[in-house]
PDB file of C-alpha atoms in Angstrom:
ATOM      1  CA  MET A 646    -100.904-107.550 143.781  1.00  0.00           C
ATOM      2  CA  THR A 647     -97.949-105.229 144.081  1.00  0.00           C
ATOM      3  CA  MET A 648     -97.905-101.462 144.296  1.00  0.00           C
ATOM      4  CA  SER A 649     -95.481 -98.794 143.182  1.00  0.00           C
ATOM      5  CA  ASP A 650     -95.494 -95.019 142.922  1.00  0.00           C
ATOM      6  CA  PRO A 651     -94.340 -93.860 139.461  1.00  0.00           C
ATOM      7  CA  ILE A 652     -95.438 -90.309 140.274  1.00  0.00           C
ATOM      8  CA  PRO A 653     -94.477 -89.291 143.816  1.00  0.00           C
ATOM      9  CA  SER A 654     -96.852 -88.209 146.549  1.00  0.00           C
ATOM     10  CA  ILE A 655     -96.290 -84.755 148.075  1.00  0.00           C
ATOM     11  CA  ALA A 656     -96.770 -84.299 151.814  1.00  0.00           C
ATOM     12  CA  GLY A 657     -99.719 -82.043 152.545  1.00  0.00           C
ATOM     13  CA  VAL A 658    -100.633 -81.851 148.845  1.00  0.00           C
ATOM     14  CA  CYS A 659    -101.560 -85.277 147.485  1.00  0.00           C
ATOM     15  CA  ASP A 660    -101.281 -89.022 147.892  1.00  0.00           C
ATOM     16  CA  VAL A 661    -100.418 -90.974 144.753  1.00  0.00           C
ATOM     17  CA  GLU A 662    -100.821 -94.739 144.634  1.00  0.00           C
ATOM     18  CA  CYS A 663    -100.342 -97.160 141.767  1.00  0.00           C
ATOM     19  CA  LEU A 664    -102.164-100.467 142.133  1.00  0.00           C
ATOM     20  CA  ARG A 665    -100.816-103.215 139.893  1.00  0.00           C
ATOM     21  CA  GLY A 666    -102.314-106.625 139.278  1.00  0.00           C
ATOM     22  CA  ALA A 667    -100.208-109.711 139.917  1.00  0.00           C
ATOM     23  CA  ALA A 668     -99.450-110.110 136.195  1.00  0.00           C
ATOM     24  CA  ALA A 669     -99.062-106.416 135.335  1.00  0.00           C
ATOM     25  CA  ASP A 670     -95.915-105.189 133.625  1.00  0.00           C
ATOM     26  CA  PRO A 671     -94.253-102.834 136.146  1.00  0.00           C
ATOM     27  CA  ALA A 672     -92.724-100.832 133.307  1.00  0.00           C
ATOM     28  CA  ALA A 673     -96.041-100.229 131.522  1.00  0.00           C
ATOM     29  CA  PRO A 674     -98.072 -97.058 132.104  1.00  0.00           C
ATOM     30  CA  PRO A 675    -101.253 -97.473 134.168  1.00  0.00           C
ATOM     31  CA  ASP A 676    -104.417 -98.393 132.275  1.00  0.00           C
ATOM     32  CA  VAL A 677    -106.666 -96.019 134.210  1.00  0.00           C
ATOM     33  CA  LEU A 678    -106.345 -92.929 136.380  1.00  0.00           C
ATOM     34  CA  PHE A 679    -108.707 -91.972 139.186  1.00  0.00           C
ATOM     35  CA  GLU A 680    -108.333 -88.308 140.151  1.00  0.00           C
ATOM     36  CA  VAL A 681    -109.945 -87.187 143.412  1.00  0.00           C
ATOM     37  CA  SER A 682    -109.458 -83.430 143.449  1.00  0.00           C
ATOM     38  CA  HIS A 683    -111.680 -83.004 146.531  1.00  0.00           C
ATOM     39  CA  GLY A 684    -109.985 -85.848 148.370  1.00  0.00           C
ATOM     40  CA  ALA A 685    -109.387 -83.997 151.653  1.00  0.00           C
ATOM     41  CA  THR A 686    -112.389 -85.557 153.392  1.00  0.00           C
ATOM     42  CA  ARG A 687    -111.254 -86.121 156.958  1.00  0.00           C
ATOM     43  CA  ALA A 688    -111.430 -83.597 159.781  1.00  0.00           C
ATOM     44  CA  SER A 689    -107.688 -84.068 160.258  1.00  0.00           C
ATOM     45  CA  HIS A 690    -107.062 -82.699 156.745  1.00  0.00           C
ATOM     46  CA  PHE A 691    -108.880 -79.508 157.692  1.00  0.00           C
ATOM     47  CA  ALA A 692    -107.144 -79.226 161.063  1.00  0.00           C
ATOM     48  CA  ASP A 693    -103.675 -79.828 159.624  1.00  0.00           C
ATOM     49  CA  LEU A 694    -103.952 -77.099 157.011  1.00  0.00           C
ATOM     50  CA  ARG A 695    -105.802 -74.683 159.291  1.00  0.00           C
ATOM     51  CA  GLY A 696    -102.934 -75.004 161.767  1.00  0.00           C
ATOM     52  CA  GLN A 697    -100.472 -73.799 159.141  1.00  0.00           C
ATOM     53  CA  LEU A 698    -102.449 -70.709 158.141  1.00  0.00           C
ATOM     54  CA  ARG A 699    -101.991 -67.320 159.810  1.00  0.00           C
ATOM     55  CA  GLY A 700    -105.325 -65.661 159.074  1.00  0.00           C
ATOM     56  CA  ASP A 701    -108.310 -65.237 161.354  1.00  0.00           C
ATOM     57  CA  TYR A 702    -110.916 -67.818 160.308  1.00  0.00           C
ATOM     58  CA  ALA A 703    -114.389 -68.368 161.694  1.00  0.00           C
ATOM     59  CA  ASP A 704    -114.676 -71.177 164.229  1.00  0.00           C
ATOM     60  CA  ASP A 705    -117.577 -72.735 162.341  1.00  0.00           C
ATOM     61  CA  LEU A 706    -115.643 -73.010 159.072  1.00  0.00           C
ATOM     62  CA  ARG A 707    -114.968 -76.638 159.981  1.00  0.00           C
ATOM     63  CA  GLU A 708    -118.714 -77.262 159.676  1.00  0.00           C
ATOM     64  CA  PHE A 709    -118.673 -75.935 156.118  1.00  0.00           C
ATOM     65  CA  PHE A 710    -115.766 -78.258 155.385  1.00  0.00           C
ATOM     66  CA  CYS A 711    -117.698 -81.275 156.665  1.00  0.00           C
ATOM     67  CA  VAL A 712    -120.828 -80.587 154.629  1.00  0.00           C
ATOM     68  CA  ASN A 713    -118.971 -79.546 151.460  1.00  0.00           C
ATOM     69  CA  THR A 714    -116.187 -82.100 151.033  1.00  0.00           C
ATOM     70  CA  ASP A 715    -116.471 -85.148 148.749  1.00  0.00           C
ATOM     71  CA  VAL A 716    -117.069 -87.770 151.412  1.00  0.00           C
ATOM     72  CA  GLY A 717    -116.498 -91.262 150.042  1.00  0.00           C
ATOM     73  CA  ALA A 718    -114.789 -90.208 146.809  1.00  0.00           C
ATOM     74  CA  PRO A 719    -111.268 -91.395 147.789  1.00  0.00           C
ATOM     75  CA  GLU A 720    -112.595 -94.711 149.057  1.00  0.00           C
ATOM     76  CA  LEU A 721    -114.672 -95.218 145.914  1.00  0.00           C
ATOM     77  CA  ALA A 722    -111.720 -94.441 143.641  1.00  0.00           C
ATOM     78  CA  ARG A 723    -109.434 -96.884 145.426  1.00  0.00           C
ATOM     79  CA  ALA A 724    -112.069 -99.630 145.702  1.00  0.00           C
ATOM     80  CA  THR A 725    -112.767 -99.356 141.966  1.00  0.00           C
ATOM     81  CA  ALA A 726    -109.057 -99.431 141.150  1.00  0.00           C
ATOM     82  CA  ARG A 727    -108.561-102.502 143.339  1.00  0.00           C
ATOM     83  CA  ARG A 728    -111.511-104.264 141.735  1.00  0.00           C
ATOM     84  CA  ILE A 729    -110.075-103.600 138.253  1.00  0.00           C
ATOM     85  CA  VAL A 730    -106.672-105.119 138.971  1.00  0.00           C
ATOM     86  CA  GLU A 731    -108.228-108.074 140.796  1.00  0.00           C
ATOM     87  CA  ARG A 732    -110.542-108.872 137.874  1.00  0.00           C
ATOM     88  CA  GLU A 733    -107.810-108.424 135.276  1.00  0.00           C
ATOM     89  CA  PRO A 734    -104.382-108.962 136.913  1.00  0.00           C
ATOM     90  CA  ASP A 735    -102.492-107.631 133.902  1.00  0.00           C
ATOM     91  CA  ARG A 736    -103.999-104.187 134.545  1.00  0.00           C
ATOM     92  CA  SER A 737    -102.767-101.321 136.691  1.00  0.00           C
ATOM     93  CA  ALA A 738    -104.531 -98.256 138.061  1.00  0.00           C
ATOM     94  CA  LEU A 739    -103.295 -94.926 139.379  1.00  0.00           C
ATOM     95  CA  VAL A 740    -105.141 -93.061 142.156  1.00  0.00           C
ATOM     96  CA  VAL A 741    -104.328 -89.411 142.885  1.00  0.00           C
ATOM     97  CA  ARG A 742    -105.967 -88.009 146.023  1.00  0.00           C
ATOM     98  CA  CYS A 743    -105.721 -84.300 146.768  1.00  0.00           C
ATOM     99  CA  LEU A 744    -105.132 -83.476 150.451  1.00  0.00           C
ATOM    100  CA  LEU A 745    -105.972 -79.760 150.277  1.00  0.00           C
ATOM    101  CA  PRO A 746    -109.434 -78.943 151.701  1.00  0.00           C
ATOM    102  CA  ARG A 747    -111.518 -77.063 149.165  1.00  0.00           C
ATOM    103  CA  THR A 748    -112.613 -74.921 152.123  1.00  0.00           C
ATOM    104  CA  PHE A 749    -109.332 -73.055 151.601  1.00  0.00           C
ATOM    105  CA  VAL A 750    -108.414 -73.753 147.955  1.00  0.00           C
ATOM    106  CA  ASP A 751    -110.349 -75.704 145.339  1.00  0.00           C
ATOM    107  CA  CYS A 752    -108.031 -77.914 143.297  1.00  0.00           C
ATOM    108  CA  ASN A 753    -110.749 -78.558 140.733  1.00  0.00           C
ATOM    109  CA  ARG A 754    -110.618 -74.950 139.594  1.00  0.00           C
ATOM    110  CA  ARG A 755    -108.492 -73.146 137.043  1.00  0.00           C
ATOM    111  CA  ILE A 756    -106.546 -70.726 139.231  1.00  0.00           C
ATOM    112  CA  ASP A 757    -103.941 -68.247 138.017  1.00  0.00           C
ATOM    113  CA  ARG A 758    -101.118 -66.675 139.978  1.00  0.00           C
ATOM    114  CA  ASP A 759    -103.062 -63.410 140.117  1.00  0.00           C
ATOM    115  CA  THR A 760    -106.370 -64.988 141.166  1.00  0.00           C
ATOM    116  CA  ILE A 761    -107.927 -63.174 144.108  1.00  0.00           C
ATOM    117  CA  ALA A 762    -110.275 -64.568 146.742  1.00  0.00           C
ATOM    118  CA  ALA A 763    -113.923 -64.049 145.851  1.00  0.00           C
ATOM    119  CA  ALA A 764    -117.419 -64.770 147.077  1.00  0.00           C
ATOM    120  CA  GLN A 765    -119.949 -66.768 145.076  1.00  0.00           C
ATOM    121  CA  ARG A 766    -123.564 -65.852 144.466  1.00  0.00           C
ATOM    122  CA  PRO A 767    -126.324 -68.476 144.389  1.00  0.00           C
ATOM    123  CA  GLY A 768    -126.193 -70.479 141.169  1.00  0.00           C
ATOM    124  CA  GLU A 769    -122.505 -69.771 140.507  1.00  0.00           C
ATOM    125  CA  MET A 770    -119.624 -72.238 140.711  1.00  0.00           C
ATOM    126  CA  THR A 771    -117.767 -72.068 144.013  1.00  0.00           C
ATOM    127  CA  PRO A 772    -114.544 -70.036 143.728  1.00  0.00           C
ATOM    128  CA  GLY A 773    -111.006 -71.349 143.607  1.00  0.00           C
ATOM    129  CA  LEU A 774    -110.050 -69.121 146.528  1.00  0.00           C
ATOM    130  CA  PRO A 775    -112.941 -68.354 148.910  1.00  0.00           C
ATOM    131  CA  PRO A 776    -113.529 -64.858 150.298  1.00  0.00           C
ATOM    132  CA  TRP A 777    -112.088 -65.586 153.750  1.00  0.00           C
ATOM    133  CA  ILE A 778    -108.549 -65.979 152.339  1.00  0.00           C
ATOM    134  CA  ARG A 779    -107.318 -62.464 153.132  1.00  0.00           C
ATOM    135  CA  GLU A 780    -103.869 -63.031 154.646  1.00  0.00           C
ATOM    136  CA  PRO A 781    -101.209 -62.666 151.886  1.00  0.00           C
ATOM    137  CA  ALA A 782     -99.005 -65.370 153.405  1.00  0.00           C
ATOM    138  CA  ASP A 783    -101.934 -67.807 153.411  1.00  0.00           C
ATOM    139  CA  ARG A 784    -102.757 -67.015 149.815  1.00  0.00           C
ATOM    140  CA  GLU A 785     -99.142 -67.647 148.817  1.00  0.00           C
ATOM    141  CA  LEU A 786     -98.996 -70.973 150.680  1.00  0.00           C
ATOM    142  CA  LEU A 787    -102.281 -72.158 149.171  1.00  0.00           C
ATOM    143  CA  LEU A 788    -101.289 -71.188 145.638  1.00  0.00           C
ATOM    144  CA  GLN A 789     -97.926 -72.893 146.013  1.00  0.00           C
ATOM    145  CA  ARG A 790     -99.602 -76.142 147.001  1.00  0.00           C
ATOM    146  CA  TYR A 791    -102.343 -75.784 144.401  1.00  0.00           C
ATOM    147  CA  PHE A 792     -99.786 -75.527 141.585  1.00  0.00           C
ATOM    148  CA  ALA A 793     -97.836 -78.447 143.029  1.00  0.00           C
ATOM    149  CA  TYR A 794    -101.020 -80.508 142.855  1.00  0.00           C
ATOM    150  CA  ARG A 795    -101.800 -79.339 139.348  1.00  0.00           C
ATOM    151  CA  ASP A 796     -98.325 -80.381 138.202  1.00  0.00           C
ATOM    152  CA  VAL A 797     -98.875 -83.872 139.640  1.00  0.00           C
ATOM    153  CA  VAL A 798    -102.252 -84.438 137.986  1.00  0.00           C
ATOM    154  CA  THR A 799    -101.023 -82.992 134.696  1.00  0.00           C
ATOM    155  CA  ALA A 800     -98.227 -85.566 134.718  1.00  0.00           C
ATOM    156  CA  ALA A 801    -100.679 -88.292 135.732  1.00  0.00           C
ATOM    157  CA  PHE A 802    -103.090 -87.574 132.879  1.00  0.00           C
ATOM    158  CA  GLU A 803    -100.211 -87.470 130.426  1.00  0.00           C
ATOM    159  CA  SER A 804     -98.878 -90.776 131.765  1.00  0.00           C
ATOM    160  CA  VAL A 805    -102.251 -92.514 131.491  1.00  0.00           C
ATOM    161  CA  CYS A 806    -104.591 -90.780 129.010  1.00  0.00           C
ATOM    162  CA  GLY A 807    -101.682 -89.601 126.886  1.00  0.00           C
ATOM    163  CA  ARG A 808    -100.698 -93.231 126.364  1.00  0.00           C
ATOM    164  CA  GLY A 809    -104.068 -94.706 125.542  1.00  0.00           C
ATOM    165  CA  GLY A 810    -105.580 -95.184 129.008  1.00  0.00           C
ATOM    166  CA  LEU A 811    -108.698 -93.793 130.655  1.00  0.00           C
ATOM    167  CA  GLY A 812    -109.115 -91.082 133.302  1.00  0.00           C
ATOM    168  CA  LEU A 813    -111.980 -90.674 135.764  1.00  0.00           C
ATOM    169  CA  PHE A 814    -112.704 -87.568 137.827  1.00  0.00           C
ATOM    170  CA  VAL A 815    -114.333 -89.035 140.945  1.00  0.00           C
ATOM    171  CA  HIS A 816    -116.612 -86.772 142.991  1.00  0.00           C
ATOM    172  CA  THR A 817    -119.464 -87.094 145.445  1.00  0.00           C
ATOM    173  CA  TYR A 818    -122.195 -84.575 146.137  1.00  0.00           C
ATOM    174  CA  ALA A 819    -124.702 -83.799 148.862  1.00  0.00           C
ATOM    175  CA  PRO A 820    -128.110 -85.518 148.600  1.00  0.00           C
ATOM    176  CA  ARG A 821    -129.940 -82.316 147.675  1.00  0.00           C
ATOM    177  CA  SER A 822    -129.214 -79.259 145.546  1.00  0.00           C
ATOM    178  CA  VAL A 823    -128.999 -76.519 148.160  1.00  0.00           C
ATOM    179  CA  ASP A 824    -128.414 -73.139 146.557  1.00  0.00           C
ATOM    180  CA  VAL A 825    -126.829 -70.624 148.929  1.00  0.00           C
ATOM    181  CA  PRO A 826    -124.076 -68.026 148.471  1.00  0.00           C
ATOM    182  CA  VAL A 827    -120.512 -68.872 149.480  1.00  0.00           C
ATOM    183  CA  ASP A 828    -119.693 -65.852 151.621  1.00  0.00           C
ATOM    184  CA  GLU A 829    -118.885 -65.003 155.228  1.00  0.00           C
ATOM    185  CA  ASN A 830    -122.300 -66.296 156.331  1.00  0.00           C
ATOM    186  CA  ILE A 831    -122.036 -69.643 154.572  1.00  0.00           C
ATOM    187  CA  VAL A 832    -122.507 -71.861 157.634  1.00  0.00           C
ATOM    188  CA  ALA A 833    -125.562 -69.979 158.884  1.00  0.00           C
ATOM    189  CA  SER A 834    -127.057 -70.149 155.381  1.00  0.00           C
ATOM    190  CA  LEU A 835    -126.413 -73.875 155.116  1.00  0.00           C
ATOM    191  CA  ARG A 836    -127.809 -74.595 158.555  1.00  0.00           C
ATOM    192  CA  ALA A 837    -130.997 -72.774 157.608  1.00  0.00           C
ATOM    193  CA  ALA A 838    -131.178 -74.640 154.301  1.00  0.00           C
ATOM    194  CA  TRP A 839    -130.694 -78.041 155.932  1.00  0.00           C
ATOM    195  CA  ALA A 840    -133.144 -77.346 158.761  1.00  0.00           C
ATOM    196  CA  PRO A 841    -135.708 -80.171 159.149  1.00  0.00           C
ATOM    197  CA  ASP A 842    -138.602 -77.962 158.079  1.00  0.00           C
ATOM    198  CA  ARG A 843    -136.830 -76.808 154.892  1.00  0.00           C
ATOM    199  CA  VAL A 844    -134.598 -79.635 153.697  1.00  0.00           C
ATOM    200  CA  ALA A 845    -137.332 -81.458 151.755  1.00  0.00           C
ATOM    201  CA  SER A 846    -137.956 -78.319 149.677  1.00  0.00           C
ATOM    202  CA  TRP A 847    -134.591 -78.743 147.924  1.00  0.00           C
ATOM    203  CA  PRO A 848    -134.429 -81.084 144.882  1.00  0.00           C
ATOM    204  CA  LEU A 849    -133.172 -84.616 145.517  1.00  0.00           C
ATOM    205  CA  ARG A 850    -130.229 -85.414 143.281  1.00  0.00           C
ATOM    206  CA  ALA A 851    -129.698 -88.520 141.150  1.00  0.00           C
ATOM    207  CA  GLY A 852    -127.777 -91.381 142.692  1.00  0.00           C
ATOM    208  CA  VAL A 853    -125.096 -90.966 140.020  1.00  0.00           C
ATOM    209  CA  ASP A 854    -124.673 -88.000 137.691  1.00  0.00           C
ATOM    210  CA  LEU A 855    -122.313 -88.335 134.722  1.00  0.00           C
ATOM    211  CA  ILE A 856    -120.851 -84.933 133.880  1.00  0.00           C
ATOM    212  CA  THR A 857    -120.261 -85.512 130.188  1.00  0.00           C
ATOM    213  CA  HIS A 858    -120.976 -82.189 128.458  1.00  0.00           C
ATOM    214  CA  ASP A 859    -119.868 -78.583 128.788  1.00  0.00           C
ATOM    215  CA  PRO A 860    -122.439 -75.763 129.203  1.00  0.00           C
ATOM    216  CA  ASP A 861    -122.737 -75.471 125.415  1.00  0.00           C
ATOM    217  CA  GLY A 862    -123.660 -79.136 125.083  1.00  0.00           C
ATOM    218  CA  ARG A 863    -120.309 -80.319 123.705  1.00  0.00           C
ATOM    219  CA  LEU A 864    -119.398 -83.891 124.617  1.00  0.00           C
ATOM    220  CA  LEU A 865    -116.227 -84.063 126.731  1.00  0.00           C
ATOM    221  CA  ALA A 866    -116.175 -87.706 127.772  1.00  0.00           C
ATOM    222  CA  SER A 867    -115.510 -91.179 126.460  1.00  0.00           C
ATOM    223  CA  PRO A 868    -118.809 -92.209 124.835  1.00  0.00           C
ATOM    224  CA  LEU A 869    -118.167 -95.901 125.458  1.00  0.00           C
ATOM    225  CA  LEU A 870    -117.181 -95.409 129.103  1.00  0.00           C
ATOM    226  CA  ALA A 871    -120.261 -93.251 129.720  1.00  0.00           C
ATOM    227  CA  GLU A 872    -122.474 -95.817 127.997  1.00  0.00           C
ATOM    228  CA  ARG A 873    -121.079 -98.684 130.048  1.00  0.00           C
ATOM    229  CA  ALA A 874    -121.338 -96.665 133.273  1.00  0.00           C
ATOM    230  CA  VAL A 875    -125.042 -96.075 132.635  1.00  0.00           C
ATOM    231  CA  ALA A 876    -125.602 -99.754 131.896  1.00  0.00           C
ATOM    232  CA  GLU A 877    -123.594-101.254 134.749  1.00  0.00           C
ATOM    233  CA  LEU A 878    -124.658 -98.799 137.449  1.00  0.00           C
ATOM    234  CA  GLY A 879    -128.250 -99.036 136.274  1.00  0.00           C
ATOM    235  CA  LEU A 880    -128.174-102.833 136.533  1.00  0.00           C
ATOM    236  CA  ALA A 881    -126.843-102.415 140.074  1.00  0.00           C
ATOM    237  CA  GLY A 882    -129.929-100.390 140.968  1.00  0.00           C
ATOM    238  CA  PHE A 883    -128.613 -96.835 140.785  1.00  0.00           C
ATOM    239  CA  GLU A 884    -130.441 -93.961 139.152  1.00  0.00           C
ATOM    240  CA  VAL A 885    -127.988 -92.578 136.589  1.00  0.00           C
ATOM    241  CA  LYS A 886    -128.441 -89.258 134.808  1.00  0.00           C
ATOM    242  CA  HIS A 887    -126.358 -87.045 132.527  1.00  0.00           C
ATOM    243  CA  ASN A 888    -125.529 -83.459 133.581  1.00  0.00           C
ATOM    244  CA  ALA A 889    -128.629 -83.281 135.797  1.00  0.00           C
ATOM    245  CA  THR A 890    -126.978 -81.126 138.449  1.00  0.00           C
ATOM    246  CA  TYR A 891    -123.857 -79.751 136.777  1.00  0.00           C
ATOM    247  CA  SER A 892    -122.186 -79.451 133.412  1.00  0.00           C
ATOM    248  CA  LEU A 893    -118.439 -79.666 132.939  1.00  0.00           C
ATOM    249  CA  HIS A 894    -117.785 -75.978 133.467  1.00  0.00           C
ATOM    250  CA  PRO A 895    -114.752 -74.244 131.889  1.00  0.00           C
ATOM    251  CA  ILE A 896    -113.785 -72.907 135.314  1.00  0.00           C
ATOM    252  CA  THR A 897    -112.944 -76.447 136.440  1.00  0.00           C
ATOM    253  CA  LEU A 898    -109.603 -78.164 136.015  1.00  0.00           C
ATOM    254  CA  ALA A 899    -111.503 -81.304 134.988  1.00  0.00           C
ATOM    255  CA  HIS A 900    -112.770 -79.377 131.960  1.00  0.00           C
ATOM    256  CA  ALA A 901    -109.193 -78.608 130.918  1.00  0.00           C
ATOM    257  CA  PHE A 902    -108.159 -82.265 131.083  1.00  0.00           C
ATOM    258  CA  ALA A 903    -111.373 -83.444 129.424  1.00  0.00           C
ATOM    259  CA  GLN A 904    -110.749 -81.025 126.556  1.00  0.00           C
ATOM    260  CA  ARG A 905    -107.252 -82.368 126.078  1.00  0.00           C
ATOM    261  CA  TYR A 906    -108.280 -86.029 126.344  1.00  0.00           C
ATOM    262  CA  SER A 907    -111.860 -85.660 125.149  1.00  0.00           C
ATOM    263  CA  GLU A 908    -112.490 -89.323 124.343  1.00  0.00           C
ATOM    264  CA  ALA A 909    -110.624 -90.828 127.273  1.00  0.00           C
ATOM    265  CA  THR A 910    -112.189 -89.326 130.401  1.00  0.00           C
ATOM    266  CA  LEU A 911    -115.356 -89.353 132.467  1.00  0.00           C
ATOM    267  CA  CYS A 912    -116.414 -87.077 135.318  1.00  0.00           C
ATOM    268  CA  LEU A 913    -118.993 -88.443 137.743  1.00  0.00           C
ATOM    269  CA  GLU A 914    -120.772 -87.496 140.954  1.00  0.00           C
ATOM    270  CA  VAL A 915    -122.117 -90.107 143.386  1.00  0.00           C
ATOM    271  CA  ARG A 916    -124.632 -89.076 146.021  1.00  0.00           C
ATOM    272  CA  ARG A 917    -122.876 -89.126 149.382  1.00  0.00           C
ATOM    273  CA  ASP A 918    -125.676 -90.658 151.398  1.00  0.00           C
ATOM    274  CA  LEU A 919    -125.413 -93.781 149.198  1.00  0.00           C
ATOM    275  CA  LEU A 920    -121.884 -94.326 150.522  1.00  0.00           C
ATOM    276  CA  LEU A 921    -122.705 -93.760 154.195  1.00  0.00           C
ATOM    277  CA  ALA A 922    -124.585 -95.441 156.987  1.00  0.00           C
ATOM    278  CA  GLU A 923    -126.148 -92.024 157.676  1.00  0.00           C
ATOM    279  CA  TRP A 924    -125.901 -88.556 156.119  1.00  0.00           C
ATOM    280  CA  THR A 925    -125.001 -86.171 158.977  1.00  0.00           C
ATOM    281  CA  PRO A 926    -124.129 -82.723 157.595  1.00  0.00           C
ATOM    282  CA  PHE A 927    -121.809 -80.476 159.634  1.00  0.00           C
ATOM    283  CA  GLN A 928    -120.074 -83.518 161.166  1.00  0.00           C
ATOM    284  CA  GLU A 929    -117.226 -85.674 159.926  1.00  0.00           C
ATOM    285  CA  MET A 930    -118.665 -88.606 157.953  1.00  0.00           C
ATOM    286  CA  ILE A 931    -116.959 -91.955 157.420  1.00  0.00           C
ATOM    287  CA  PRO A 932    -117.940 -94.058 154.373  1.00  0.00           C
ATOM    288  CA  GLU A 933    -119.391 -97.525 154.871  1.00  0.00           C
ATOM    289  CA  PRO A 934    -117.169-100.064 153.066  1.00  0.00           C
ATOM    290  CA  ALA A 935    -120.051-102.257 151.874  1.00  0.00           C
ATOM    291  CA  SER A 936    -121.848 -99.247 150.395  1.00  0.00           C
ATOM    292  CA  VAL A 937    -118.674 -98.090 148.665  1.00  0.00           C
ATOM    293  CA  GLN A 938    -118.171-101.555 147.211  1.00  0.00           C
ATOM    294  CA  ARG A 939    -121.722-101.593 145.877  1.00  0.00           C
ATOM    295  CA  VAL A 940    -120.803 -98.668 143.600  1.00  0.00           C
ATOM    296  CA  ALA A 941    -117.220 -99.763 142.906  1.00  0.00           C
ATOM    297  CA  VAL A 942    -118.157-103.159 141.443  1.00  0.00           C
ATOM    298  CA  PRO A 943    -120.332-101.892 138.552  1.00  0.00           C
ATOM    299  CA  LEU A 944    -118.077 -98.889 137.987  1.00  0.00           C
ATOM    300  CA  ALA A 945    -115.067-101.195 137.618  1.00  0.00           C
ATOM    301  CA  ALA A 946    -117.024-103.371 135.176  1.00  0.00           C
ATOM    302  CA  ALA A 947    -117.772-100.273 133.094  1.00  0.00           C
ATOM    303  CA  VAL A 948    -114.111 -99.222 133.064  1.00  0.00           C
ATOM    304  CA  LEU A 949    -112.923-102.682 132.070  1.00  0.00           C
ATOM    305  CA  ALA A 950    -115.434-102.879 129.221  1.00  0.00           C
ATOM    306  CA  ALA A 951    -114.303 -99.472 127.959  1.00  0.00           C
ATOM    307  CA  LEU A 952    -110.639-100.454 128.207  1.00  0.00           C
ATOM    308  CA  ARG A 953    -111.384-103.507 126.096  1.00  0.00           C
ATOM    309  CA  GLY A 954    -113.385-101.379 123.688  1.00  0.00           C
ATOM    310  CA  THR A 955    -116.382-103.644 124.078  1.00  0.00           C
ATOM    311  CA  ARG A 956    -120.004-103.258 125.089  1.00  0.00           C
ATOM    312  CA  ASN A 957    -120.088-106.514 127.040  1.00  0.00           C
ATOM    313  CA  VAL A 958    -118.535-107.225 130.414  1.00  0.00           C
ATOM    314  CA  ARG A 959    -116.783-110.311 131.718  1.00  0.00           C
TER     315      ARG A 959
END
């Protein structure tokens, strides 16, 4: 297997990797794109960006980062891509991993140049710019990098989905639906919500949630890819639901790409504890390779079946 980078990575913004099977045509566009918009999952990602910002930020904001980032999503995307090109060496897969912590700017949001930082009430989607971004220089830096990322993924979707391939938005979510406001007291609210005497009161989420419809019930996903994902992940022992926790909200950047390539994409959430040895909120969490592979294998089978346009897998 050889690798190349047809779309360049940008330091501090995103890593882009193209995985090509041994028999893949290096001049052909990738067959599948994995976009990980919440790919800044390591404590070092938070520390690196925090060190470049001028504003006064709460010391416990790092804890919010740890509990709210998509732990395991980058590893799952890459493991699935690798499995695809190993199973079918004439295939290639593109993985785009965002490096900007959503604690400071959410790269799965539609953000305009005039967007202002805002809080979020319970039940609302988290904002593109959270309320603690007050320093104008920080806002400018974050927006500059956000738009750089958006340009990269726009080119990636055009390169893959615009030429007949498939695109997956890969996310992970916390084990339970904890509904608290995103404001200056976010960490205290989350600590109270995750307290041992309260945590069981929050609904347990599905192992895998396919985000296939918008809030009005309109399908914005590849029907065949969604069908195969349900079948393959179900056979592997995962509980798979559709839109059980979220819908594909118009505020998200994924919604924009899914609208444009409505029959070529799939957004999914995998429960983080299924990718870990132990779920430890408020601390950095490292995925367990065997657990990641357990999801990657059936997900790759689903993608390959959809690429072949078949309902059977090899």
